[in-house]
Coordinates of C-alpha atoms in Angstrom, one line a residue:
M23 CA -61.1 13.4 -55.9
S24 CA -60.3 16.2 -53.5
R25 CA -59.5 14.5 -50.3
P26 CA -62.1 14.7 -47.5
A27 CA -61.8 15.7 -43.9
R28 CA -61.0 12.8 -41.7
R29 CA -62.1 14.0 -38.3
R30 CA -65.5 15.6 -37.8
V31 CA -64.1 18.3 -35.4
H32 CA -61.6 19.5 -37.9
P33 CA -62.1 22.7 -39.9
R34 CA -64.1 22.3 -43.1
V35 CA -61.0 22.5 -45.2
H36 CA -58.8 20.0 -47.1
P37 CA -56.8 18.7 -44.1
R38 CA -55.6 15.7 -46.0
V39 CA -52.2 16.5 -47.3
H40 CA -50.8 14.9 -50.4
P41 CA -47.5 13.7 -51.7
R42 CA -45.0 16.5 -52.4
V43 CA -42.8 15.2 -55.2
R44 CA -40.9 18.0 -57.0
P45 CA -42.5 18.6 -60.4
R46 CA -40.9 16.9 -63.2
V47 CA -42.0 19.6 -65.5
R48 CA -42.3 23.3 -64.7
P49 CA -45.8 24.1 -63.6
R50 CA -47.8 25.5 -66.5
V51 CA -48.8 29.1 -66.4
R52 CA -52.6 29.5 -66.2
P53 CA -54.3 32.2 -68.3
R54 CA -54.8 35.4 -66.4
A55 CA -58.3 36.5 -65.8
R56 CA -59.9 39.3 -64.0
R57 CA -59.8 39.2 -60.2
P58 CA -63.0 38.0 -58.5
S59 CA -64.9 41.0 -57.2
A60 CA -67.2 41.7 -54.4
R61 CA -70.0 40.2 -56.5
A62 CA -68.8 36.8 -55.1
R63 CA -70.8 37.7 -51.9
G64 CA -74.5 37.7 -51.4
A65 CA -77.5 35.9 -53.1
A66 CA -77.2 37.5 -56.5
P67 CA -73.7 38.0 -57.8
A68 CA -74.9 40.4 -60.6
R69 CA -75.6 43.2 -58.1
R70 CA -74.0 44.3 -54.8
A71 CA -75.7 46.9 -52.6
A72 CA -73.7 50.1 -52.2
A73 CA -75.5 51.2 -49.1
P74 CA -74.0 50.7 -45.7
P75 CA -74.9 47.5 -43.8
P76 CA -77.9 47.7 -41.4
S77 CA -75.5 47.6 -38.4
A78 CA -71.8 48.1 -38.7
G79 CA -71.5 46.9 -35.1
A80 CA -73.2 43.6 -35.7
D81 CA -71.0 42.9 -38.8
A82 CA -67.9 43.8 -36.8
A83 CA -68.9 41.4 -34.0
L84 CA -69.3 38.6 -36.4
R85 CA -66.1 39.4 -38.1
T86 CA -64.3 39.4 -34.8
L87 CA -65.8 36.0 -34.0
L88 CA -64.7 34.6 -37.3
E89 CA -61.2 36.0 -37.1
R90 CA -60.6 34.6 -33.6
D91 CA -62.0 31.2 -34.6
W92 CA -59.7 31.1 -37.7
E93 CA -56.7 32.0 -35.5
W94 CA -57.7 29.2 -33.1
R95 CA -58.0 26.7 -36.0
L96 CA -54.5 27.6 -37.3
R97 CA -53.0 27.0 -33.8
E98 CA -54.9 23.8 -33.2
Y99 CA -54.4 22.3 -36.6
P100 CA -50.8 23.2 -37.8
I101 CA -51.3 21.2 -40.9
L102 CA -54.1 23.5 -41.9
A103 CA -51.8 26.5 -41.4
T104 CA -49.2 24.9 -43.6
L105 CA -51.7 24.1 -46.3
V106 CA -53.0 27.7 -46.5
G107 CA -49.5 29.1 -46.5
D108 CA -49.2 30.4 -42.9
P109 CA -45.7 29.5 -41.7
R110 CA -46.2 30.3 -38.0
Y111 CA -46.8 26.7 -37.0
D112 CA -44.6 24.8 -39.5
D113 CA -42.6 23.3 -36.6
R114 CA -45.4 21.3 -34.9
W115 CA -48.2 18.8 -35.2
S116 CA -51.8 18.8 -33.8
D117 CA -52.3 17.2 -30.5
V118 CA -54.3 14.0 -31.5
S119 CA -54.9 12.7 -28.0
L120 CA -58.4 11.9 -26.8
E121 CA -58.0 14.7 -24.2
A122 CA -57.3 17.2 -26.9
H123 CA -60.3 15.9 -28.9
D124 CA -62.6 16.4 -25.8
R125 CA -61.2 19.9 -25.3
R126 CA -61.9 20.8 -28.9
G127 CA -65.4 19.4 -28.6
G128 CA -66.0 21.8 -25.7
Y129 CA -64.7 24.7 -27.8
Y130 CA -67.0 23.9 -30.6
R131 CA -70.0 23.7 -28.4
D132 CA -69.2 27.1 -26.9
L133 CA -68.5 28.5 -30.3
Q134 CA -71.9 27.4 -31.5
K135 CA -73.5 29.3 -28.6
R136 CA -71.6 32.4 -29.3
A137 CA -72.5 32.4 -33.0
R138 CA -76.2 31.8 -32.2
A139 CA -76.1 34.8 -29.9
I140 CA -75.4 37.1 -32.9
D141 CA -78.6 38.9 -34.1
R142 CA -78.9 37.8 -37.7
R143 CA -81.4 40.5 -38.4
A144 CA -78.9 43.2 -37.7
L145 CA -76.3 41.9 -40.2
S146 CA -75.7 43.0 -43.7
P147 CA -76.8 40.5 -46.4
A148 CA -73.2 39.4 -47.0
A149 CA -72.6 38.9 -43.3
R150 CA -75.9 36.9 -42.9
M151 CA -74.6 34.4 -45.5
D152 CA -71.3 34.2 -43.5
L153 CA -73.2 33.5 -40.3
D154 CA -75.6 31.0 -41.9
L155 CA -72.6 29.0 -43.3
F156 CA -70.7 29.3 -40.0
L157 CA -73.7 28.0 -38.0
Y158 CA -74.3 25.2 -40.5
E159 CA -70.7 24.0 -40.4
T160 CA -70.4 24.4 -36.6
G161 CA -73.7 22.6 -36.1
L162 CA -72.5 19.6 -38.2
T163 CA -69.3 19.5 -36.1
V164 CA -71.2 19.5 -32.8
D165 CA -73.7 16.9 -34.1
G166 CA -70.8 14.6 -35.0
L167 CA -69.1 14.6 -31.6
R168 CA -71.4 11.8 -30.4
F169 CA -70.1 9.3 -33.0
H170 CA -66.4 9.1 -31.9
D171 CA -64.8 9.2 -35.3
E172 CA -61.6 10.0 -33.5
M173 CA -61.4 6.4 -32.5
L174 CA -60.8 5.4 -36.1
P175 CA -57.6 7.4 -37.0
L176 CA -56.1 5.0 -39.5
N177 CA -57.2 3.1 -42.7
Q178 CA -55.6 2.3 -46.0
M179 CA -56.6 5.7 -47.4
S180 CA -55.6 8.1 -44.7
G181 CA -53.7 8.5 -41.4
I182 CA -50.4 9.5 -40.0
H183 CA -48.6 6.6 -41.8
Q184 CA -49.3 8.5 -45.0
E185 CA -49.9 12.1 -44.0
V186 CA -46.6 12.7 -42.2
A187 CA -44.7 11.9 -45.4
D188 CA -47.1 13.9 -47.5
L189 CA -46.8 17.0 -45.4
M190 CA -43.0 16.7 -45.3
G191 CA -43.0 16.9 -49.0
L192 CA -45.4 19.8 -48.9
A193 CA -43.7 22.0 -46.2
P194 CA -41.6 24.9 -47.4
R195 CA -37.9 24.0 -47.9
R196 CA -36.5 27.2 -49.3
T197 CA -34.3 28.4 -46.4
A198 CA -32.3 27.0 -43.5
A199 CA -35.2 28.2 -41.2
D200 CA -37.7 26.2 -43.2
L201 CA -35.5 23.1 -42.8
E202 CA -35.2 23.7 -39.1
N203 CA -39.0 23.6 -38.9
V204 CA -39.0 20.3 -40.8
A205 CA -36.4 18.9 -38.4
A206 CA -38.5 20.1 -35.4
R207 CA -41.6 18.4 -36.9
L208 CA -39.7 15.2 -37.4
A209 CA -38.4 15.2 -33.9
A210 CA -42.0 15.4 -32.6
I211 CA -43.3 12.5 -34.6
G212 CA -42.7 10.1 -31.7
T213 CA -45.3 11.9 -29.6
L214 CA -47.7 12.0 -32.6
V215 CA -47.3 8.2 -33.1
D216 CA -47.6 7.4 -29.4
Q217 CA -50.8 9.5 -29.1
T218 CA -52.2 7.6 -32.1
I219 CA -51.3 4.2 -30.6
A220 CA -53.1 5.2 -27.4
V221 CA -56.2 6.1 -29.4
L222 CA -56.1 2.8 -31.3
R223 CA -56.0 0.9 -28.0
E224 CA -58.9 2.9 -26.5
G225 CA -60.9 2.4 -29.6
A226 CA -60.3 -1.4 -29.6
A227 CA -61.2 -1.5 -25.9
R228 CA -64.6 0.2 -26.7
G229 CA -65.2 -2.0 -29.7
L230 CA -64.8 0.8 -32.2
T231 CA -62.5 -0.5 -34.9
P232 CA -62.5 -0.4 -38.7
P233 CA -63.1 -3.6 -40.8
R234 CA -60.2 -6.0 -40.9
A235 CA -60.6 -6.2 -44.7
I236 CA -59.2 -2.7 -45.1
M237 CA -56.9 -2.5 -42.0
Q238 CA -54.9 -5.5 -43.1
M239 CA -53.3 -3.2 -45.8
V240 CA -52.1 -0.7 -43.3
P241 CA -49.1 -2.5 -41.7
G242 CA -47.5 -2.8 -45.1
Q243 CA -48.0 1.0 -45.7
V244 CA -46.3 1.7 -42.3
A245 CA -43.4 -0.6 -43.2
A246 CA -42.9 1.3 -46.4
Q247 CA -41.9 4.3 -44.3
I248 CA -39.2 2.4 -42.4
A249 CA -35.6 1.9 -43.5
D250 CA -32.3 1.1 -41.8
D251 CA -30.6 4.0 -43.6
P252 CA -32.6 7.1 -42.7
A253 CA -31.6 8.9 -45.9
T254 CA -33.6 6.3 -47.9
T255 CA -36.9 6.7 -46.1
P256 CA -39.7 8.3 -48.1
I257 CA -39.8 11.2 -45.6
A258 CA -36.1 12.0 -45.8
T259 CA -36.0 11.4 -49.6
M260 CA -38.7 14.0 -50.2
V261 CA -37.4 16.5 -47.6
L262 CA -33.8 16.5 -48.9
A263 CA -34.6 16.4 -52.7
D264 CA -34.0 19.4 -54.9
L265 CA -33.0 21.8 -52.2
P266 CA -31.9 25.3 -53.2
A267 CA -28.2 25.8 -53.9
E268 CA -27.9 28.3 -51.1
L269 CA -28.5 25.5 -48.6
D270 CA -25.2 23.8 -49.6
G271 CA -23.2 25.8 -47.0
A272 CA -22.5 25.1 -43.3
A273 CA -26.1 26.0 -42.2
G274 CA -27.6 23.7 -44.7
R275 CA -25.4 20.8 -43.8
R276 CA -26.1 21.3 -40.1
V277 CA -29.9 21.2 -40.6
R278 CA -29.5 18.2 -43.0
D279 CA -27.7 16.4 -40.2
A280 CA -30.5 17.3 -37.8
I281 CA -33.1 15.9 -40.2
L282 CA -31.3 12.6 -40.7
R283 CA -30.7 12.3 -37.0
A284 CA -34.4 12.9 -36.2
T285 CA -35.4 10.4 -38.9
R286 CA -33.0 7.8 -37.5
E287 CA -33.6 8.4 -33.8
V288 CA -37.3 9.3 -33.7
V289 CA -39.2 8.6 -36.9
V290 CA -38.1 5.1 -37.8
P291 CA -38.4 3.8 -34.1
A292 CA -41.8 5.4 -33.9
Y293 CA -43.1 3.7 -37.0
R294 CA -41.7 0.4 -35.8
R295 CA -43.7 0.9 -32.6
L296 CA -46.8 1.6 -34.7
H297 CA -46.2 -1.4 -37.0
A298 CA -45.8 -3.7 -34.0
C299 CA -49.0 -2.3 -32.4
L300 CA -51.0 -2.9 -35.5
V301 CA -49.7 -6.4 -36.2
D302 CA -49.6 -7.7 -32.6
E303 CA -52.5 -5.9 -30.9
Y304 CA -54.8 -4.0 -33.2
L305 CA -55.5 -6.2 -36.3
P306 CA -56.7 -9.2 -34.2
K307 CA -59.3 -6.9 -32.6
T308 CA -60.6 -5.3 -35.8
R309 CA -64.1 -6.3 -36.9
A310 CA -65.0 -8.8 -39.5
S311 CA -68.1 -6.8 -40.5
L312 CA -68.0 -4.0 -43.1
A313 CA -71.1 -1.9 -42.4
L314 CA -70.8 1.2 -40.3
C315 CA -74.4 0.5 -39.2
V316 CA -73.2 -2.5 -37.1
L317 CA -71.3 -0.2 -34.7
P318 CA -73.0 1.3 -31.7
D319 CA -75.4 4.0 -32.9
G320 CA -74.3 3.0 -36.4
E321 CA -77.5 3.9 -38.2
A322 CA -77.5 7.4 -36.8
W323 CA -73.8 7.7 -37.5
Y324 CA -74.3 6.8 -41.2
A325 CA -77.2 9.2 -41.4
H326 CA -75.0 12.0 -40.0
L327 CA -72.2 11.2 -42.5
V328 CA -74.8 11.2 -45.4
R329 CA -75.8 14.7 -44.3
L330 CA -72.2 15.8 -43.8
M331 CA -71.1 14.6 -47.2
T332 CA -74.2 15.5 -49.3
S333 CA -75.8 18.4 -47.3
R334 CA -79.1 16.5 -47.6
D335 CA -81.2 14.5 -45.2
L336 CA -81.7 11.5 -47.4
A337 CA -82.6 8.0 -46.4
P338 CA -80.3 5.2 -47.6
A339 CA -83.1 3.5 -49.5
A340 CA -83.8 6.7 -51.5
I341 CA -80.2 7.1 -52.4
H342 CA -80.0 3.5 -53.4
E343 CA -83.0 3.9 -55.7
T344 CA -81.6 7.1 -57.2
G345 CA -78.4 5.2 -57.9
L346 CA -80.2 2.3 -59.6
A347 CA -82.2 4.7 -61.8
E348 CA -79.0 6.5 -62.8
V349 CA -77.2 3.2 -63.6
A350 CA -80.1 2.3 -65.9
R351 CA -80.0 5.7 -67.7
I352 CA -76.3 5.8 -68.2
R353 CA -76.2 2.1 -69.3
A354 CA -78.6 3.0 -72.1
A355 CA -76.3 5.9 -73.2
M356 CA -73.3 3.5 -73.0
L357 CA -75.1 1.0 -75.3
E358 CA -75.8 3.8 -77.8
T359 CA -72.1 4.9 -77.8
M360 CA -70.9 1.3 -78.1
R361 CA -72.9 1.0 -81.3
E362 CA -70.9 3.9 -82.8
T363 CA -67.8 1.7 -82.7
D364 CA -69.4 -1.1 -84.7
H365 CA -68.7 -3.6 -81.9
R366 CA -70.5 -6.9 -82.5
G367 CA -71.5 -8.1 -79.1
D368 CA -73.3 -7.1 -75.9
L369 CA -72.2 -4.5 -73.3
P370 CA -70.3 -7.0 -71.1
S371 CA -68.2 -8.1 -74.0
F372 CA -67.5 -4.4 -74.9
L373 CA -66.5 -3.7 -71.4
S374 CA -64.1 -6.6 -71.5
F375 CA -62.7 -5.3 -74.8
M376 CA -62.3 -1.8 -73.4
R377 CA -60.5 -3.2 -70.3
S378 CA -58.0 -5.4 -72.3
D379 CA -57.3 -4.2 -75.8
A380 CA -53.7 -3.1 -76.2
R381 CA -54.6 0.0 -78.2
F382 CA -55.9 1.6 -75.0
F383 CA -52.8 1.2 -72.8
L384 CA -49.5 3.0 -72.6
A385 CA -46.1 1.4 -72.2
S386 CA -44.7 3.4 -69.3
R387 CA -45.5 5.4 -66.3
E388 CA -43.9 8.5 -67.8
Q389 CA -46.1 8.2 -70.9
I390 CA -49.1 8.3 -68.7
L391 CA -48.0 11.5 -67.0
T392 CA -47.1 13.0 -70.4
A393 CA -50.5 12.2 -71.8
Y394 CA -52.2 13.8 -68.8
R395 CA -50.1 16.9 -69.2
D396 CA -51.0 17.1 -72.8
I397 CA -54.7 16.8 -72.1
C398 CA -54.5 19.6 -69.5
K399 CA -52.6 21.8 -71.9
R400 CA -55.3 21.4 -74.5
I401 CA -58.1 22.2 -72.1
D402 CA -56.5 25.5 -70.7
P403 CA -57.1 27.8 -73.7
A404 CA -60.6 26.6 -74.2
L405 CA -61.8 27.5 -70.7
T406 CA -62.7 31.1 -71.6
R407 CA -65.5 29.7 -73.7
L408 CA -67.3 28.6 -70.6
F409 CA -65.9 30.8 -67.8
R410 CA -65.7 34.5 -67.2
T411 CA -63.6 34.2 -64.1
L412 CA -60.5 32.0 -64.0
P413 CA -58.0 31.4 -61.1
R414 CA -54.5 32.8 -61.3
L415 CA -52.8 29.9 -59.5
P416 CA -51.0 27.4 -61.8
Y417 CA -51.1 23.7 -61.4
G418 CA -49.0 20.6 -62.3
V419 CA -49.4 16.9 -62.8
L420 CA -47.5 14.4 -60.6
P421 CA -47.5 10.7 -59.9
V422 CA -49.1 9.2 -56.8
P423 CA -46.1 8.3 -54.6
S424 CA -44.9 4.7 -54.6
Y425 CA -45.5 4.1 -50.8
S426 CA -49.3 4.5 -51.3
E427 CA -50.0 3.9 -55.0
K428 CA -51.1 0.3 -54.7
E429 CA -54.0 1.1 -52.4
Q430 CA -54.7 4.6 -53.7
T431 CA -57.4 5.6 -56.0
T432 CA -57.0 6.5 -59.7
A433 CA -56.2 10.1 -59.0
Y434 CA -56.7 13.0 -56.7
Y435 CA -56.1 16.7 -56.5
H436 CA -54.2 18.6 -53.8
P437 CA -54.9 22.4 -53.4
G438 CA -52.0 24.8 -53.8
S439 CA -51.4 28.1 -52.0
A440 CA -50.4 31.4 -53.5
A441 CA -49.3 32.6 -50.1
A442 CA -46.9 29.6 -49.8
G443 CA -45.8 29.8 -53.5
R444 CA -47.1 26.3 -54.1
P445 CA -49.2 25.3 -57.2
G446 CA -52.1 23.0 -57.1
Y447 CA -51.3 19.4 -58.1
F448 CA -53.3 16.7 -60.0
Y449 CA -51.9 13.3 -58.8
A450 CA -52.3 10.5 -61.3
N451 CA -51.9 6.9 -60.3
T452 CA -49.3 5.1 -62.5
Y453 CA -49.3 1.8 -60.6
D454 CA -50.3 -1.2 -62.7
L455 CA -50.2 0.0 -66.3
A456 CA -52.9 -2.5 -67.3
S457 CA -55.3 -0.6 -65.0
R458 CA -54.8 2.8 -66.7
P459 CA -56.6 2.9 -70.0
T460 CA -56.3 6.0 -72.2
W461 CA -60.0 6.3 -72.7
E462 CA -60.5 7.4 -69.1
M463 CA -57.8 10.1 -69.2
E464 CA -59.8 13.0 -70.6
A465 CA -62.6 12.7 -68.1
L466 CA -60.2 12.2 -65.2
A467 CA -58.1 15.3 -66.2
A468 CA -61.3 17.4 -66.5
H469 CA -62.4 16.3 -63.0
E470 CA -59.1 16.7 -61.1
A471 CA -57.6 19.7 -62.8
V472 CA -59.6 22.0 -65.1
P473 CA -62.4 22.8 -65.3
G474 CA -62.8 20.6 -62.2
H475 CA -61.1 20.7 -58.8
H476 CA -58.2 23.1 -59.6
L477 CA -60.4 25.7 -61.2
Q478 CA -63.0 25.6 -58.4
I479 CA -60.7 25.3 -55.4
A480 CA -58.1 27.8 -56.6
L481 CA -60.8 30.3 -57.5
A482 CA -62.4 30.0 -54.1
Q483 CA -59.0 30.7 -52.4
E484 CA -58.7 33.9 -54.4
L485 CA -62.1 35.3 -53.3
E486 CA -60.4 37.7 -50.9
D487 CA -63.6 39.4 -49.7
L488 CA -64.7 36.2 -48.2
P489 CA -63.6 35.1 -44.7
P490 CA -60.9 32.4 -44.6
F491 CA -63.3 29.6 -43.4
R492 CA -65.2 30.1 -46.7
R493 CA -62.3 30.4 -49.0
H494 CA -60.7 27.3 -47.6
G495 CA -63.9 25.4 -46.9
H496 CA -64.9 22.0 -48.2
H497 CA -68.5 21.0 -48.7
T498 CA -68.1 17.7 -50.3
A499 CA -71.3 17.6 -52.4
F500 CA -70.3 21.0 -53.9
V501 CA -66.6 20.2 -54.5
E502 CA -67.1 16.7 -55.8
G503 CA -70.3 17.5 -57.5
W504 CA -68.5 20.2 -59.3
G505 CA -65.8 17.8 -60.3
L506 CA -68.2 15.4 -61.9
Y507 CA -70.2 18.2 -63.5
A508 CA -66.9 19.5 -64.9
E509 CA -66.4 16.1 -66.7
S510 CA -69.6 16.7 -68.6
L511 CA -68.2 20.0 -69.9
G512 CA -65.4 18.2 -71.8
A513 CA -67.2 18.1 -75.1
E514 CA -67.5 21.9 -75.1
L515 CA -63.7 22.1 -74.4
G516 CA -62.7 19.9 -77.3
L517 CA -62.6 16.6 -75.5
Y518 CA -64.3 13.2 -76.2
R519 CA -63.9 13.4 -80.0
D520 CA -64.0 9.7 -80.6
P521 CA -66.6 7.2 -79.3
Y522 CA -64.1 5.4 -77.0
S523 CA -63.4 8.7 -75.1
R524 CA -67.1 9.4 -75.0
F525 CA -67.7 5.9 -73.6
G526 CA -64.9 6.6 -71.1
R527 CA -66.7 9.7 -69.9
L528 CA -69.9 7.6 -69.5
T529 CA -67.9 5.0 -67.7
Y530 CA -66.8 7.6 -65.2
E531 CA -70.4 8.9 -64.7
M532 CA -71.5 5.3 -64.3
W533 CA -68.7 4.9 -61.7
R534 CA -70.3 7.7 -59.6
A535 CA -73.8 6.3 -60.1
V536 CA -72.6 2.9 -58.9
R537 CA -71.3 4.5 -55.8
L538 CA -74.8 5.4 -54.7
V539 CA -75.8 1.8 -54.9
V540 CA -72.6 0.2 -53.5
D541 CA -72.0 2.6 -50.6
T542 CA -75.6 2.3 -49.3
G543 CA -75.5 -1.4 -50.0
L544 CA -72.3 -1.9 -47.9
H545 CA -73.2 0.4 -45.0
A546 CA -77.0 0.2 -44.8
F547 CA -78.1 -3.1 -46.4
G548 CA -75.4 -5.6 -45.4
W549 CA -73.7 -6.1 -48.8
S550 CA -70.5 -8.2 -48.9
R551 CA -67.3 -6.9 -50.5
E552 CA -67.7 -9.5 -53.2
R553 CA -71.3 -8.4 -54.0
A554 CA -70.2 -4.8 -54.2
I555 CA -67.3 -5.7 -56.6
A556 CA -69.6 -7.8 -58.7
F557 CA -72.1 -5.0 -59.1
F558 CA -69.3 -2.6 -60.0
E559 CA -67.9 -5.0 -62.6
Q560 CA -71.3 -5.6 -64.3
N561 CA -71.9 -1.9 -64.9
A562 CA -68.6 0.0 -65.2
G563 CA -65.7 -0.3 -67.5
K564 CA -63.0 0.2 -64.9
A565 CA -60.2 -2.3 -64.5
G566 CA -60.4 -5.0 -61.8
H567 CA -57.7 -3.5 -59.6
D568 CA -59.3 -0.1 -59.6
I569 CA -62.7 -1.6 -58.8
A570 CA -61.3 -3.4 -55.7
V571 CA -59.5 -0.2 -54.6
E572 CA -62.7 1.8 -55.0
V573 CA -64.9 -0.7 -53.0
D574 CA -62.3 -0.7 -50.2
R575 CA -62.4 3.1 -50.3
Y576 CA -66.2 3.1 -49.7
I577 CA -65.7 0.7 -46.8
A578 CA -63.1 3.1 -45.3
W579 CA -64.9 6.4 -45.9
P580 CA -68.7 5.7 -45.4
A581 CA -71.0 8.1 -47.4
Q582 CA -68.1 10.2 -48.9
A583 CA -68.6 8.7 -52.3
L584 CA -72.3 9.6 -52.3
A585 CA -71.4 13.3 -52.7
Y586 CA -70.2 13.1 -56.4
K587 CA -73.4 12.0 -58.1
L588 CA -75.8 13.8 -55.8
G589 CA -73.9 17.0 -56.1
E590 CA -73.6 16.8 -59.9
L591 CA -77.3 16.1 -60.2
A592 CA -78.1 19.2 -58.1
I593 CA -75.8 21.5 -60.2
R594 CA -77.2 20.1 -63.4
E595 CA -80.7 20.7 -62.2
L596 CA -79.9 24.2 -61.3
R597 CA -78.3 24.8 -64.7
D598 CA -81.4 23.4 -66.5
G599 CA -83.7 25.4 -64.4
A600 CA -81.8 28.6 -65.0
R601 CA -81.8 28.0 -68.7
R602 CA -85.6 27.5 -68.7
A603 CA -86.2 30.5 -66.5
L604 CA -83.9 32.9 -68.5
G605 CA -84.4 31.6 -72.0
D606 CA -82.3 33.7 -74.4
R607 CA -80.9 35.7 -71.4
F608 CA -79.1 32.6 -70.1
D609 CA -75.3 32.8 -70.4
L610 CA -73.4 29.7 -69.2
R611 CA -70.4 31.8 -68.1
D612 CA -72.6 33.9 -65.9
F613 CA -74.2 30.8 -64.4
H614 CA -70.7 29.4 -63.6
D615 CA -69.9 32.6 -61.8
A616 CA -73.1 32.4 -59.8
V617 CA -72.1 28.8 -58.8
L618 CA -68.4 29.4 -58.0
L619 CA -68.0 33.0 -56.8
A620 CA -69.3 32.4 -53.3
G621 CA -66.9 29.6 -52.5
P622 CA -68.1 26.0 -51.8
L623 CA -71.6 26.0 -50.4
P624 CA -74.0 23.3 -49.0
L625 CA -76.5 22.5 -51.7
P626 CA -79.6 24.1 -50.2
I627 CA -77.7 27.4 -49.8
L628 CA -76.3 27.1 -53.4
E629 CA -79.9 26.6 -54.6
N630 CA -81.0 29.8 -52.8
R631 CA -78.0 31.7 -54.3
V632 CA -78.8 30.6 -57.9
T633 CA -82.5 31.5 -57.4
G634 CA -81.4 35.0 -56.4
W635 CA -79.1 35.2 -59.4
I636 CA -81.9 34.2 -61.8
A637 CA -84.1 37.0 -60.3
A638 CA -81.3 39.5 -60.6
E639 CA -80.7 38.5 -64.3
R640 CA -84.4 39.0 -65.1
R641 CA -84.2 42.5 -63.7
R642 CA -80.9 43.3 -65.4
R643 CA -81.5 41.8 -68.8
P644 CA -85.1 42.0 -70.2
A645 CA -86.2 39.2 -72.4
R646 CA -85.5 39.7 -76.1
A647 CA -89.2 39.8 -77.1
A648 CA -89.9 42.5 -74.5
R649 CA -87.0 44.6 -75.8
A650 CA -88.3 44.3 -79.3

């Protein structure tokens, strides 16, 4: 899972920041590959027109608009700037007040008008694609302003109670100036928390609150950030861990003192205020219902989120039926794989066996991390079989931090930044060893690291001829669809060599099919949490704790989980169609370049791009029979 955007008016990037624990192993060096070229732009990556664009002036006008907007985003969203490695705003937070939200809404409406005023016909083909994507994304943002997502700033999956600590571990800490920025950010947390409290109160007054079933977990997460000794808080622990030796002098001691003073005088009191507000005021006002559709304008809100996350206009009933069909198909494949193990019993008994047999579980958290690192190291050299272009940025494997691991999902990926000198990280949850079977590890590593999220996201960041909003973009159906598609490539990379691992991959595919049924069930058809958990248990091999966490995630993030299966089905359909169209001219490595080398795209635009690539391949490579 690559974490989704929380607010609809935020840039389409990965604004969720993730725990920054120093690597326990040196990040592994990824194999070097050729640099992505200009073929990443345009409909057909195999060719790039050498002629001048139709109008250099029109292209320049669009480029100016995009550059100014990107600069505005970096100023408005300092977390974004830190994520992409721009240090200019490392001393501040975004203004999260309702007044700032309204101001940004006005900016996006004006931006949409300015972008629409550009004459698309006068643009070069590459610039047309930039404009089309920009209008698509800005339109989604403007459409989403009516739904007041800003009134729901916290849940058990995301919010300042987790993101502040995450960012503190992420921020640069190589020099005294870096630590001064950290101290300045810590000193400003009181304002950030007070703005959030004001938003919570206004949301409660308007009847816009999250379900109590998920919000009751949040006070404990906030309390985990509080300690009488500031040096023992998760924030200070991460900030002050493993600092460079050159910070041992007077300047380093001075800034350490400032960090501890800000933690003691600002951070801890602010989190105590937030905790008191949640327990005494907010939780009693949260809603008993789970479905988003029960909120004012809820059906339209859910429809908007479906479009935002899947880039499709799909009715909940159609998604639900697709999910049921996929569950039936994958269940048949699971039964076939189960028979390879000589298990004597039905699928429920086999699922119970897979969830409980001691052979499938490791004895310690460190063994889990070591096993994941070993899997990733085995995948790396095999990637060249399937990919022509690989990213240069390395990645590592770290545990989900203790303050969020209980309510956190099985794993997630956080993008790195070459500009900031930060690798990508695959975070594996090591909480509750009995919920971490070995048969799920290969599929999970393929999804979160390579050839999944790290390969796709790091490669997109390195497409230097694309504007920043595309290199750092996040179209969920593309990103998460690619992650699930990447799991299916594991057999070609030397994974899934025993039936238990193959069953594990099917369990993970089933998990994503179940999401189509459960998410729509919860938010469109009135399912209870218990019914959602029961459906999950009947069809997937995941452990009970993981299933409960997953269902609570769908409650917290409506429609986000739909993107995985729907995106994967679209990529798989494009691959099958390209293979049929090209026959012996089809090369999987070229197909992967066609999919990846324009950055993340909405599915309809991806389909147009692949169609153009197929046409270009036909022109470039005559069929074998014709050549004969």
